XYZ file of C-alpha atoms in Angstrom:
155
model
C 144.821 -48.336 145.792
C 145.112 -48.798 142.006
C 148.260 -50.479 142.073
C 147.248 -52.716 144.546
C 143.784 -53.533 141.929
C 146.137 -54.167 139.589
C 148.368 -56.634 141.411
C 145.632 -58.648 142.522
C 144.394 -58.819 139.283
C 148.130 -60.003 137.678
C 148.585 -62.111 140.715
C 145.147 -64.098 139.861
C 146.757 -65.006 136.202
C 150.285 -65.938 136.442
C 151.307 -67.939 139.240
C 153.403 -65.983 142.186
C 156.958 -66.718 142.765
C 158.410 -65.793 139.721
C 158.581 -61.591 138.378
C 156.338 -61.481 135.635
C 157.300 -59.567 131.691
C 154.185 -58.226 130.066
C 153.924 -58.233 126.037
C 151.382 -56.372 123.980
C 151.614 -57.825 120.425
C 149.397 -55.547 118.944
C 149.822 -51.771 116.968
C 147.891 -50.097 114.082
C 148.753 -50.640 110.584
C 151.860 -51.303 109.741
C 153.519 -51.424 113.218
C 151.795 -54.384 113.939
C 154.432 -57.400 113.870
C 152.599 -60.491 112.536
C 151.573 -63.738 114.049
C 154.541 -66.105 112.621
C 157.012 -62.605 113.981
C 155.252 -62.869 117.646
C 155.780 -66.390 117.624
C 159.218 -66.597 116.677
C 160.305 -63.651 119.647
C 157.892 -65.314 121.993
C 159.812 -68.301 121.509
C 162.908 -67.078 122.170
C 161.755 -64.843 125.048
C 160.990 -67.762 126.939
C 163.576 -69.907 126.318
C 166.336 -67.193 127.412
C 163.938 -66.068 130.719
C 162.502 -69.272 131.635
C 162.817 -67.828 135.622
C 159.867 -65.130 134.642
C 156.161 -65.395 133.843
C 154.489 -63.995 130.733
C 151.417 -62.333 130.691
C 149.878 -60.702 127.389
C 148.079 -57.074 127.261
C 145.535 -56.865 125.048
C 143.996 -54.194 123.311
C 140.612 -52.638 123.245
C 139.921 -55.250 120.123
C 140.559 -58.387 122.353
C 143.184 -59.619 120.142
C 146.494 -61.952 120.574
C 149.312 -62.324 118.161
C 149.962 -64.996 119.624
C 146.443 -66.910 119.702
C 145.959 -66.247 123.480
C 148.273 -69.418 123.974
C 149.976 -67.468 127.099
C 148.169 -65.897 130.082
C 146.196 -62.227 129.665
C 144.564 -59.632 130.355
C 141.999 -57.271 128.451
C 140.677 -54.428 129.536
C 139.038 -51.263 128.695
C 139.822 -48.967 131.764
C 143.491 -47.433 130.750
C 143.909 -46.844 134.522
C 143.889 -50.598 135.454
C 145.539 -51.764 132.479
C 148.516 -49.098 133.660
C 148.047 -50.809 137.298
C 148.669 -53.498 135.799
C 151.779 -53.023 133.560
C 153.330 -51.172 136.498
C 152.873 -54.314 138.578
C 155.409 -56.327 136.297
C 159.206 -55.971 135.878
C 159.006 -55.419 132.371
C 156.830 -54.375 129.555
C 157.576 -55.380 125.536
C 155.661 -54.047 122.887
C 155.537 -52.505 119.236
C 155.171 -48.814 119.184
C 152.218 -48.185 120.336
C 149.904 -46.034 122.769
C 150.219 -48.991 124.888
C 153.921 -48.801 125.047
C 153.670 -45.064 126.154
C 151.177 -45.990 128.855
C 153.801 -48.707 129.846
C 156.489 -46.601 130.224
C 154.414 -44.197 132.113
C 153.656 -46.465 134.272
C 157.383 -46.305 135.641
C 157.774 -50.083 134.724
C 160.895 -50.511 132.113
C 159.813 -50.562 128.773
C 161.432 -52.448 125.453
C 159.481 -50.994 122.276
C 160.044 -52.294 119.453
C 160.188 -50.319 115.741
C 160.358 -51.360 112.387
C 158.032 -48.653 110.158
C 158.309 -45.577 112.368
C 160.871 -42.605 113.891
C 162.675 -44.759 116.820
C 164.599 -41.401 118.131
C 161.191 -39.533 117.854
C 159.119 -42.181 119.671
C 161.189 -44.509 121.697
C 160.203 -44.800 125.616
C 162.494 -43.234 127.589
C 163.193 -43.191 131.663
C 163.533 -46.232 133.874
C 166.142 -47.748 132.500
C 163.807 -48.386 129.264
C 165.150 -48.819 125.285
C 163.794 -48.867 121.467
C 165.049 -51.766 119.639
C 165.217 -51.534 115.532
C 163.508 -54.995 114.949
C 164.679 -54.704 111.054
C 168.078 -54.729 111.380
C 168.671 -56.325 114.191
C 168.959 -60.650 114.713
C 166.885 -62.085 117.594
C 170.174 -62.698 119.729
C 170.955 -59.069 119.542
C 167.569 -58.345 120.241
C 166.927 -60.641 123.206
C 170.891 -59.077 124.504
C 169.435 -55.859 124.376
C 166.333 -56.864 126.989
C 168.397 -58.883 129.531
C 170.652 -55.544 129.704
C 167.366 -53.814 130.748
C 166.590 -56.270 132.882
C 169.697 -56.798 134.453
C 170.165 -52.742 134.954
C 168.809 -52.937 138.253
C 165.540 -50.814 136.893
C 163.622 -54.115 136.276
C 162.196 -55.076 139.788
């Protein structure tokens, strides 16, 4: 019943047709990328997955890295915002509580580090990866999620 919610609610803000990749672009402190980062990897996201919809995950502050220029979703139930994460094909995010809940969720998860303990907190199961963002270019990086995507655990 949830996961059905939470497709109705993902299917009333991207437009159907097309598997959708959900981004959060927020974290605490340190872990959070900044706007100009977001931009940059949004940028390229969508020009090497132009066959996929985007839709943003906010967090409890109601806040977008990237100036709520794409389509999302806020929410304060953690139950629908995981009905909703599972209902895409991927999730990308910093490390973050939201990444955990992603990969919870079942859906494959990219989370991206740059200030914390990648072996200690990367998501795991489903086919999903951690991604060093500091040492790593934005080819290697955007490599890295087609191979999830193309694992056959993105759906």
């Amino acid at each position: 019943k949830e996961l059905a919610a939470g497709k109705k609610i993902m299917d009333g803000l991207v437009p159907a047709g097309k598997k959708t990749i959900s981004i959060f672009t927020y974290a605490t402190g340190a872990k959070c990328y900044k706007p100009d980062w977001w931009n940059s990897f949004f940028t390229a996201l969508e020009n090497s997955f132009p066959g996929y919809n985007f839709l943003e995950v906010l967090p409890a502050e109601n806040i977008s890295q990237l100036g709520f220029s794409i389509p999302h979703f806020h929410s304060m139930d953690v139950r629908e915002i995981g009905a909703v994460i599972a209902n895409t094909t991927l999730f990308i995010g910093a490390d973050s509580g939201m990444m955990h809940l992603a990969a919870a969720s079942a859906t494959p998860t990219v989370g991206l580090f740059s200030v914390t303990n990648m072996a200690a907190y990367e998501p795991y199961g489903n086919g999903s990866i951690g991604i060093q963002t500091d040492n790593r270019s934005m080819e290697d990086m955007i490599a890295a999620i087609a191979g999830v995507l193309n694992s056959g655990n993105a759906s």
